[in-house]
PDB file of C-alpha atoms in Angstrom:
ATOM      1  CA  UNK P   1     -13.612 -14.692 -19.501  1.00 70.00           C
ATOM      2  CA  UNK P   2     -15.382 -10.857 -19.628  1.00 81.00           C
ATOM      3  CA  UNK P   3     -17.574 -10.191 -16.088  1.00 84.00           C
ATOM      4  CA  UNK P   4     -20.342  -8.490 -16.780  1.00 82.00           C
ATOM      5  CA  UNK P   5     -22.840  -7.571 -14.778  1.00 90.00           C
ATOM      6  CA  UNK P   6     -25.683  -4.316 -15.895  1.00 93.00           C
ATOM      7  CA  UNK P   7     -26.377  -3.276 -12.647  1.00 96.00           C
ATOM      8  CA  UNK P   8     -23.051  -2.598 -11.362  1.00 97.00           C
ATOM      9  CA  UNK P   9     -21.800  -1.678 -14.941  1.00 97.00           C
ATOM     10  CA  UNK P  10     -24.803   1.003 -15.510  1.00 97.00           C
ATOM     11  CA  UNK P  11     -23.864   2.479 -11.980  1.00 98.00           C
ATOM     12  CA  UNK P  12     -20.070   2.772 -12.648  1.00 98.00           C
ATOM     13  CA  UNK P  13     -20.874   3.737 -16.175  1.00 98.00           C
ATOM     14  CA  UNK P  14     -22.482   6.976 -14.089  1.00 98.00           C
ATOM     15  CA  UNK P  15     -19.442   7.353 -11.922  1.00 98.00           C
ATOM     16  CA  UNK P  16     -16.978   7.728 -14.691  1.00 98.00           C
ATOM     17  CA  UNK P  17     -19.771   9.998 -16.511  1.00 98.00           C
ATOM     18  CA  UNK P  18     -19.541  12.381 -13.250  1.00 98.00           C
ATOM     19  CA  UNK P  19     -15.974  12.491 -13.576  1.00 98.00           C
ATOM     20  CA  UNK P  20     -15.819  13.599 -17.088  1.00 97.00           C
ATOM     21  CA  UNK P  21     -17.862  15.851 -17.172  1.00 97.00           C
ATOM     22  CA  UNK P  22     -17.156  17.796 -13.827  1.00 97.00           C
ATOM     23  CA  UNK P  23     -16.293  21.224 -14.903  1.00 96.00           C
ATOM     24  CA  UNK P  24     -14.252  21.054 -11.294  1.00 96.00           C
ATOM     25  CA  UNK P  25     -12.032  18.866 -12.549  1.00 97.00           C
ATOM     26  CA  UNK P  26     -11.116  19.225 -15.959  1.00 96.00           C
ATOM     27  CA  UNK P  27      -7.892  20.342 -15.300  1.00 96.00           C
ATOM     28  CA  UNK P  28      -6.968  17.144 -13.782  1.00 97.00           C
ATOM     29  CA  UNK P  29      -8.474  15.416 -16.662  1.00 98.00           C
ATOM     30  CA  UNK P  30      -7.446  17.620 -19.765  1.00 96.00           C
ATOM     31  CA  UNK P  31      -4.442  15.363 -20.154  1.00 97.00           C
ATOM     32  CA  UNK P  32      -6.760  12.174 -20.646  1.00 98.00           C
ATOM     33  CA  UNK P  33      -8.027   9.539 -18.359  1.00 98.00           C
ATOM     34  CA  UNK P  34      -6.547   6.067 -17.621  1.00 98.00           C
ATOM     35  CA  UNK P  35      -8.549   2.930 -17.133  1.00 98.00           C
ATOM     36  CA  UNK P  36      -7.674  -0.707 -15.042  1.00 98.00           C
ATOM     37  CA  UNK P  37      -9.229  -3.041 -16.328  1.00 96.00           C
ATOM     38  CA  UNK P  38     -11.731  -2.172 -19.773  1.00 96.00           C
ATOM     39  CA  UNK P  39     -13.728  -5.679 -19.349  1.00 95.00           C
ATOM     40  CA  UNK P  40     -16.421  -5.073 -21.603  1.00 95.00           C
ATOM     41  CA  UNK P  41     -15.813  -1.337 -22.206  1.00 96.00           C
ATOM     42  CA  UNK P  42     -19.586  -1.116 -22.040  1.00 97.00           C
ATOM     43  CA  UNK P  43     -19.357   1.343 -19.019  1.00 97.00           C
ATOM     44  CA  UNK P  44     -16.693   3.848 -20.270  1.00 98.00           C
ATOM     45  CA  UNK P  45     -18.649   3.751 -23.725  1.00 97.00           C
ATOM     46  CA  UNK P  46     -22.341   4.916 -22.288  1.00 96.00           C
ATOM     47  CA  UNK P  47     -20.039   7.288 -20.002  1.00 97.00           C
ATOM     48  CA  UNK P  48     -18.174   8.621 -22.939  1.00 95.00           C
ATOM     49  CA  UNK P  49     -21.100   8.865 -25.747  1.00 94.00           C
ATOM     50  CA  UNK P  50     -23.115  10.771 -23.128  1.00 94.00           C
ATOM     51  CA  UNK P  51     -20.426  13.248 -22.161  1.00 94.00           C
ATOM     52  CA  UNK P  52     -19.400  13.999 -25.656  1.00 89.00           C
ATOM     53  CA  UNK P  53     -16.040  14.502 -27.239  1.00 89.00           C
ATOM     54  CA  UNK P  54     -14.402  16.011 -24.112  1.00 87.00           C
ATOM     55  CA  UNK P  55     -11.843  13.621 -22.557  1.00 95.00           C
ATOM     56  CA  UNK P  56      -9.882  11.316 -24.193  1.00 97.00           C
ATOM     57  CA  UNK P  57     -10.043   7.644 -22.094  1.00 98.00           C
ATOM     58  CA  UNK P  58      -7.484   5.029 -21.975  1.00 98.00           C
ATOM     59  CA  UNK P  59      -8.565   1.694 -20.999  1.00 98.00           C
ATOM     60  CA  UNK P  60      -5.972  -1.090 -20.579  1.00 98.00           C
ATOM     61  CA  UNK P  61      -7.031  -4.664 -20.735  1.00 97.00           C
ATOM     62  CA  UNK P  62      -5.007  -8.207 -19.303  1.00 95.00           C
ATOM     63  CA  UNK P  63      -7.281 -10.592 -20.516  1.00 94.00           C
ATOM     64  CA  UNK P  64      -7.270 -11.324 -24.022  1.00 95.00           C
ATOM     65  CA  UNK P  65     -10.842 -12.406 -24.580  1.00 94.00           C
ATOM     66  CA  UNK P  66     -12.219  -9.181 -22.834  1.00 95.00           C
ATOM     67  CA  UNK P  67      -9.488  -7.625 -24.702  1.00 96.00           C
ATOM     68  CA  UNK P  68     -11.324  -8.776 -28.345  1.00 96.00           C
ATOM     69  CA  UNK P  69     -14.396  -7.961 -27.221  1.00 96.00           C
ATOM     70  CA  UNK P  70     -13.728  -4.101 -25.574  1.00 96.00           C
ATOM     71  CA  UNK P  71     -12.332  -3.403 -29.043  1.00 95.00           C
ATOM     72  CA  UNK P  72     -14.783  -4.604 -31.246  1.00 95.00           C
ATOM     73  CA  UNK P  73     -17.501  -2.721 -28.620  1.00 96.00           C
ATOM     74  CA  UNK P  74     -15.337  -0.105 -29.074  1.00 95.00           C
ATOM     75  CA  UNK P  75     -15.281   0.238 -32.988  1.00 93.00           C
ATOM     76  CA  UNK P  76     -19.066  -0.324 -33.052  1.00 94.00           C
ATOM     77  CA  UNK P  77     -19.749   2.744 -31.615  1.00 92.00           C
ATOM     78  CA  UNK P  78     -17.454   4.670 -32.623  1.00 79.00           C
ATOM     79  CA  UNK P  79     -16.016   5.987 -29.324  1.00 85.00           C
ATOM     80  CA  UNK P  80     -13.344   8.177 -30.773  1.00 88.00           C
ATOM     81  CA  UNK P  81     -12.773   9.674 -27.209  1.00 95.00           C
ATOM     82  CA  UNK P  82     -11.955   5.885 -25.971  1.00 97.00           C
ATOM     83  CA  UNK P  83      -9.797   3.380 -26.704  1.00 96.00           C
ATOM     84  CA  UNK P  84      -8.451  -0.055 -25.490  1.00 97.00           C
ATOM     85  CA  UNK P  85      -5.182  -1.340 -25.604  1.00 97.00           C
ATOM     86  CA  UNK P  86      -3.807  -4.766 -24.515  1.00 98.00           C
ATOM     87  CA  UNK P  87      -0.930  -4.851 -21.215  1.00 97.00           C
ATOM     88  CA  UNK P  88      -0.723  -4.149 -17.730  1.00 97.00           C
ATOM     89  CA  UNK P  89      -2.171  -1.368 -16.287  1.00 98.00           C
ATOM     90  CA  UNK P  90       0.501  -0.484 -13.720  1.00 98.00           C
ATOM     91  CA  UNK P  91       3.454  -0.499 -16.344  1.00 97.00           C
ATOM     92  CA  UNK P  92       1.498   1.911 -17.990  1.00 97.00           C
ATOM     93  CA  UNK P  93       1.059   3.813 -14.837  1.00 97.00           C
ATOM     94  CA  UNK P  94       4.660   4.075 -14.517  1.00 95.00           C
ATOM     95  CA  UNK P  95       5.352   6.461 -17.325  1.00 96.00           C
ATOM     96  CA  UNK P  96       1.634   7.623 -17.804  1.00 97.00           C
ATOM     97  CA  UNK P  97       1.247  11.403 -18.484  1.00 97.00           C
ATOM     98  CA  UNK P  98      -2.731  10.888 -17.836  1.00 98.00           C
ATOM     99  CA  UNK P  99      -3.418  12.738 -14.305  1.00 97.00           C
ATOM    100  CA  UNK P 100      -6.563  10.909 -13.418  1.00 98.00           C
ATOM    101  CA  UNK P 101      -7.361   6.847 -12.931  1.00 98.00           C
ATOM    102  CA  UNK P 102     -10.612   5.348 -13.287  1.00 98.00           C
ATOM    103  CA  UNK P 103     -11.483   1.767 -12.881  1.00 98.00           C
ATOM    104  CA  UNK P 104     -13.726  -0.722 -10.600  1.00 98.00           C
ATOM    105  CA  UNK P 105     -11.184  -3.264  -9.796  1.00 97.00           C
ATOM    106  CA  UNK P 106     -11.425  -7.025  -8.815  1.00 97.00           C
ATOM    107  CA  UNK P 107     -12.647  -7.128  -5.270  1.00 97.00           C
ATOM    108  CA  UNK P 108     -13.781 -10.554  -4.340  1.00 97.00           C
ATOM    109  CA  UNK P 109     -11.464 -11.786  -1.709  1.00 97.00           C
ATOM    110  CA  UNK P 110     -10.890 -15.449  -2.917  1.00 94.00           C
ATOM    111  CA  UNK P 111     -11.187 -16.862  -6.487  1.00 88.00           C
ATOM    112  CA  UNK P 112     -13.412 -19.059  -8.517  1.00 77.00           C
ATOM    113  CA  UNK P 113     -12.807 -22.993  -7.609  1.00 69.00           C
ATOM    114  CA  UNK P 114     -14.598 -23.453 -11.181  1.00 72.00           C
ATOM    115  CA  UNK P 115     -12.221 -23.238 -14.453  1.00 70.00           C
ATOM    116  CA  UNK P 116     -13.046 -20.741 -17.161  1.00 72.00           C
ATOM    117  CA  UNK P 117     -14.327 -17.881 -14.904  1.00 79.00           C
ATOM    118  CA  UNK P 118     -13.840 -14.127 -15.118  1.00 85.00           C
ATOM    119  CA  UNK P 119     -10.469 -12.978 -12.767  1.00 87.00           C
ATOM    120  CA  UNK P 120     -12.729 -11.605  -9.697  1.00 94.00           C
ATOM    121  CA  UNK P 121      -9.745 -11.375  -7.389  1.00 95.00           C
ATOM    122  CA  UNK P 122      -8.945  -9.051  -5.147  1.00 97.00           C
ATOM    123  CA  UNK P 123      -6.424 -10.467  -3.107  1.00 97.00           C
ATOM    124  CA  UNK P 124      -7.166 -11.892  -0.031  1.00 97.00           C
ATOM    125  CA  UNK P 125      -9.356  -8.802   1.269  1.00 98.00           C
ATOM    126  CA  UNK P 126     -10.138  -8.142  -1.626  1.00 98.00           C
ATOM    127  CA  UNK P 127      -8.525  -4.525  -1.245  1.00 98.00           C
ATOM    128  CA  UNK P 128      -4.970  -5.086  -2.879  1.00 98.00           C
ATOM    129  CA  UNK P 129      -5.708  -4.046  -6.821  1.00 98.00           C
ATOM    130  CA  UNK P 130      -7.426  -0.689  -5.072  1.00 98.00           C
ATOM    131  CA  UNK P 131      -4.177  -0.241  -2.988  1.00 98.00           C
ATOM    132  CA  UNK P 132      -2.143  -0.644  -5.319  1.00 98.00           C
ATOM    133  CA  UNK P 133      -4.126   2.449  -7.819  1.00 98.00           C
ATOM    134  CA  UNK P 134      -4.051   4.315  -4.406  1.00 98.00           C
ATOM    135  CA  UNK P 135       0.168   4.126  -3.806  1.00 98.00           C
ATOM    136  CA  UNK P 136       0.236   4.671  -7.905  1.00 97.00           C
ATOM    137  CA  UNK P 137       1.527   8.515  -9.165  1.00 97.00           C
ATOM    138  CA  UNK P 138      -2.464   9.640 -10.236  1.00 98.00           C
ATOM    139  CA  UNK P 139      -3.684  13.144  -8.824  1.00 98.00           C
ATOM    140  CA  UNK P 140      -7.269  12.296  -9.493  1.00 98.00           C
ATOM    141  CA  UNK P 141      -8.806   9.205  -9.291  1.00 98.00           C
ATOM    142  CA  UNK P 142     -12.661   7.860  -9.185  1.00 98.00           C
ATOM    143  CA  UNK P 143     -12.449   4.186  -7.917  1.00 98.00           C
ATOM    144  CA  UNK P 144     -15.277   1.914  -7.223  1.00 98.00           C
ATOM    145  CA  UNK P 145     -14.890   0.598  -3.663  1.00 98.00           C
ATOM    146  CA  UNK P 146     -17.045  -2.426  -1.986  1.00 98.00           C
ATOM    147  CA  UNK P 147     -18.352  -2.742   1.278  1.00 98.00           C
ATOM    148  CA  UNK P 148     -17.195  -6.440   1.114  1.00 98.00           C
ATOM    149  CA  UNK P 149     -13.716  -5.656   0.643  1.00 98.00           C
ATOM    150  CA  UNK P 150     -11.625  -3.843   3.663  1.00 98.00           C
ATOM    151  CA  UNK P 151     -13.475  -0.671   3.149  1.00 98.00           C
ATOM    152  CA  UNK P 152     -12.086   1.647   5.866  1.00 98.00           C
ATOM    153  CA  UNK P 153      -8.616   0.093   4.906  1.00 98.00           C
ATOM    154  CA  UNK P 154      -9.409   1.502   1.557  1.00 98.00           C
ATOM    155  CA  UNK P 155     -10.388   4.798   2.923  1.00 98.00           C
ATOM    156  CA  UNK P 156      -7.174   4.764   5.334  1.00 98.00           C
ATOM    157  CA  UNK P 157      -4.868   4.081   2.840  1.00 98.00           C
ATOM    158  CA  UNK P 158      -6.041   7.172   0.448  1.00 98.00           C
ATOM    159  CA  UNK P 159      -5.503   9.076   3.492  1.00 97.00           C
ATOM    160  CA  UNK P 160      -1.699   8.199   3.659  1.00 97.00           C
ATOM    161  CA  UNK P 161      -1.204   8.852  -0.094  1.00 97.00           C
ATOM    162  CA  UNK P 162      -2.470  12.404   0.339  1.00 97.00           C
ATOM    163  CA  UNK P 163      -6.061  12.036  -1.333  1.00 98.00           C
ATOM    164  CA  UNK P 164      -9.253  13.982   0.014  1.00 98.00           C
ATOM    165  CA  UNK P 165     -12.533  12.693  -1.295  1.00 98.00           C
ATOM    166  CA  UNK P 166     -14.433  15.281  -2.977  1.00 98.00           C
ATOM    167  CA  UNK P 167     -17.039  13.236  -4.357  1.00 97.00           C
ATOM    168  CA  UNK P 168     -18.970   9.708  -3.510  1.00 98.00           C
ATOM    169  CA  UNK P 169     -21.912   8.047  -4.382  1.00 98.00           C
ATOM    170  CA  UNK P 170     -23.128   4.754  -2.668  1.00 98.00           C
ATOM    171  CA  UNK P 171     -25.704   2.107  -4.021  1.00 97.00           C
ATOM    172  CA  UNK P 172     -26.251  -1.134  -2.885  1.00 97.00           C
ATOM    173  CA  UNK P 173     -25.706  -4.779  -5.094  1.00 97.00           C
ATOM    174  CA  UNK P 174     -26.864  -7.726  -4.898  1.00 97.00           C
ATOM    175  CA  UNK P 175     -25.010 -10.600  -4.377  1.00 96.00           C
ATOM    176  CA  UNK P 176     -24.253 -12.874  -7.328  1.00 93.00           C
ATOM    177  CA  UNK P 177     -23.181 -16.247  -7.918  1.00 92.00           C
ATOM    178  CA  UNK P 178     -19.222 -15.527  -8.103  1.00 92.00           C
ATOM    179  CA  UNK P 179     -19.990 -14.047  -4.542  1.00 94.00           C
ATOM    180  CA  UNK P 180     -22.240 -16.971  -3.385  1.00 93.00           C
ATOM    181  CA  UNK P 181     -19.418 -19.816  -4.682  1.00 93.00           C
ATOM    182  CA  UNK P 182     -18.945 -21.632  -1.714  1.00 93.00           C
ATOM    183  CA  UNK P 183     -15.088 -20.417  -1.037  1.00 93.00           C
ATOM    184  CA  UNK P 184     -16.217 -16.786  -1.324  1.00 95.00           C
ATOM    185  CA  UNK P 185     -18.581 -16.960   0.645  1.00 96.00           C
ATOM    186  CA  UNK P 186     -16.636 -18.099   3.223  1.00 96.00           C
ATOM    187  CA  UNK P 187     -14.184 -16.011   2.615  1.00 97.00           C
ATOM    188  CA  UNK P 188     -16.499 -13.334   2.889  1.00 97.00           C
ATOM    189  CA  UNK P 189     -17.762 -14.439   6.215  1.00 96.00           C
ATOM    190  CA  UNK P 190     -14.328 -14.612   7.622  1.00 97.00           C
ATOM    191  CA  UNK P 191     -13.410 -11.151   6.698  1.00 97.00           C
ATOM    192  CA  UNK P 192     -16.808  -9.801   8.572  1.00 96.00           C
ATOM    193  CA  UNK P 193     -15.996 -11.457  11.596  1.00 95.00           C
ATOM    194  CA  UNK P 194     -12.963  -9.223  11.158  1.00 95.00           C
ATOM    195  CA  UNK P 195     -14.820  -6.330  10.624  1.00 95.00           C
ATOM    196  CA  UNK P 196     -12.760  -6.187   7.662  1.00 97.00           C
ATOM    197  CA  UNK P 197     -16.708  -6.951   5.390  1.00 97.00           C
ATOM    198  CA  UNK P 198     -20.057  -5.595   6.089  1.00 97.00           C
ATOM    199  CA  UNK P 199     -23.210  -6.649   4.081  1.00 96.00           C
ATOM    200  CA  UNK P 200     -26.580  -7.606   4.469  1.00 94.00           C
ATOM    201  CA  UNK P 201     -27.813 -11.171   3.789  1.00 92.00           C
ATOM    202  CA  UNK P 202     -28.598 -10.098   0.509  1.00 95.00           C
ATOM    203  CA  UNK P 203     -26.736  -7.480  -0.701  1.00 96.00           C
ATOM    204  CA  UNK P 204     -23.825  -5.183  -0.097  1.00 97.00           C
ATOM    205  CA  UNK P 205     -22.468  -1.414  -0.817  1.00 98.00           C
ATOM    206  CA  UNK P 206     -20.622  -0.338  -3.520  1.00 98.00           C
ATOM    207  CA  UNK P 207     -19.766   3.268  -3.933  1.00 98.00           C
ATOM    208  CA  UNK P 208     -17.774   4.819  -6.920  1.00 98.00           C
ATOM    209  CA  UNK P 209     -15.385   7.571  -4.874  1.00 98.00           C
ATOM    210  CA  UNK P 210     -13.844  10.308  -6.527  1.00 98.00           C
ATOM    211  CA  UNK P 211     -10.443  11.730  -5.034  1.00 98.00           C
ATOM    212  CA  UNK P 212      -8.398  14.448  -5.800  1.00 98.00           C
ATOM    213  CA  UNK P 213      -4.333  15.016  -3.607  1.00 97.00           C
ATOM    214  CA  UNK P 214      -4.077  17.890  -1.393  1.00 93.00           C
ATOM    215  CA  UNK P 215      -3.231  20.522  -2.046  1.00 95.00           C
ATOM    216  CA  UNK P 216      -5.328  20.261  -5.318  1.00 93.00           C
ATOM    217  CA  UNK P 217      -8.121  19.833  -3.554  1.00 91.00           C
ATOM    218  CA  UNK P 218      -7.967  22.814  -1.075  1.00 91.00           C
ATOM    219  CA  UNK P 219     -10.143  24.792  -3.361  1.00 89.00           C
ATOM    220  CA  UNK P 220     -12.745  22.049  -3.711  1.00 93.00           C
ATOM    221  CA  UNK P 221     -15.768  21.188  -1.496  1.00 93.00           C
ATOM    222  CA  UNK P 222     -14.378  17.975   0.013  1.00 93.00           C
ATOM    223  CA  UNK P 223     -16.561  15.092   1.727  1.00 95.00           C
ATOM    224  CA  UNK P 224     -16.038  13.955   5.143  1.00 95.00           C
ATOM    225  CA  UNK P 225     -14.739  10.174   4.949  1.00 95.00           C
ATOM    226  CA  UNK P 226     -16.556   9.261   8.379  1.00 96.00           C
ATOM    227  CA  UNK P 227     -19.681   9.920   7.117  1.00 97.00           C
ATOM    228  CA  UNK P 228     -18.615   7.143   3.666  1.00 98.00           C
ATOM    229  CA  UNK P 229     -17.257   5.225   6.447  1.00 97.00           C
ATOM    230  CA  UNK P 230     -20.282   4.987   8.197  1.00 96.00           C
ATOM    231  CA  UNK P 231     -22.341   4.484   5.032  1.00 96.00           C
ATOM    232  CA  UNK P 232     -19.947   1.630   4.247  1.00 97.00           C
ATOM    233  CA  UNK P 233     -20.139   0.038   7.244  1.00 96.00           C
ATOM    234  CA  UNK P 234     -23.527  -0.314   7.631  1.00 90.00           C
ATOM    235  CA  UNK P 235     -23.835  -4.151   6.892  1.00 73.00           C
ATOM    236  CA  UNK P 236     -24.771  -6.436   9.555  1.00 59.00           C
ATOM    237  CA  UNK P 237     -21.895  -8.556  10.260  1.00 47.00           C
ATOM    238  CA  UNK P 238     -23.641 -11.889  10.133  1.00 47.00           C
ATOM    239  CA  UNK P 239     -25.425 -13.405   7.716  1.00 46.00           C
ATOM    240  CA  UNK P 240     -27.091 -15.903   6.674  1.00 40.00           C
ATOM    241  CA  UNK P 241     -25.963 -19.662   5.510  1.00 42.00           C
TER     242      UNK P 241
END
């Protein structure tokens, strides 16, 4: 099943527009851009008709049904910059000679009890699909990261693969009704008493981060991850039943 949500595809929609069309950064994107995860390919598409015929995207899709309907979205608007194929993501990533990853990956931190629902998963901190991108070969890569899911894990584990953030922008989401499902929610609870979630009673933070490896990045402003820490960690801790 395809998750869709406007809100948090409009706002990663202009995350992946920042990306390609950074002037900055076209050299790490000149070879093309990989996707995780097309869902919908409504995002990439806004991104891509408002940028223009610059970078070529590759968006790779697991589930079949999203699959179907990323392509025929895709051949609707005639996207000839973007394109959706059907496999895994990482075995791509293996052999890819794309320099840059996009993607806002599964980050709920327990899945659906109810059959027939869109793959949400994250693992159990929701973190592991964002880990994994992070310990993948990519130079560049502009990843949507939640508050509710291990964020200064997230941020430490970039750190160890050699990334500096050069770019970040943070807005906050609602929760939903995968997030409110009774086993994600408590799972979500769980992981705050942790300090491993921070939200509001109503909403968390979701930022779409941009990072480039060092040295590459030396001759780019670069963003101080305390200060996206801080931002990210803002949440109170409890919330309400």
């Amino acid at each position: 099943m395809t998750f869709y949500d406007p809100v948090e595809s409009s706002f990663y929609a202009s995350c992946v527009e920042k990306v390609l069309s950074s002037a900055p950064l076209r050299a790490h994107t000149a070879a093309g851009v990989v996707e995780l995860g097309a869902g919908s390919g409504v995002p990439v598409i806004e991104a891509a008709e408002r940028v223009g015929p610059t970078v070529r995207v590759r968006g790779f899709e697991h589930d079949l049904e999203s699959y179907y309907l990323a392509r025929r979205l895709v051949d609707g608007a005639e996207t000839a910059t973007y394109t959706v194929e059907f496999g895994d993501f990482f075995t791509y990533a293996a052999i890819a000679k794309e320099r840059c990853v996009i993607a806002n990956p599964p980050y709920l931190p327990s899945r659906s009890a109810r059959p027939g629902e869109p793959d949400l998963y994250g693992g159990p901190s929701g973190a592991e699909v964002t880990d994994r991108i992070l310990a993948g070969p990519f130079d560049l890569a502009m990843l949507m990261v939640a508050s509710i899911a291990d964020p200064l894990a997230v941020l430490a584990q970039a750190t160890r693969h050699g990334y500096q953030i050069v770019d970040w922008t943070v807005r906050p989401i609602r929760f939903g009704a995968y997030c409110r499902e009774p086993a994600v929610w408590r799972r979500l609870q769980a992981l705050a008493a942790d300090g491993q979630a921070f939200f509001h009673p109503q909403e968390y933070m979701l930022a779409g981060i941009t990072w480039l490896r060092a040295p590459l990045a030396d001759d780019l402003p670069q963003a101080d991850p305390a200060v996206l820490a801080g931002v990210l960690t803002s949440g109170a801790r409890e919330v309400a039943a």
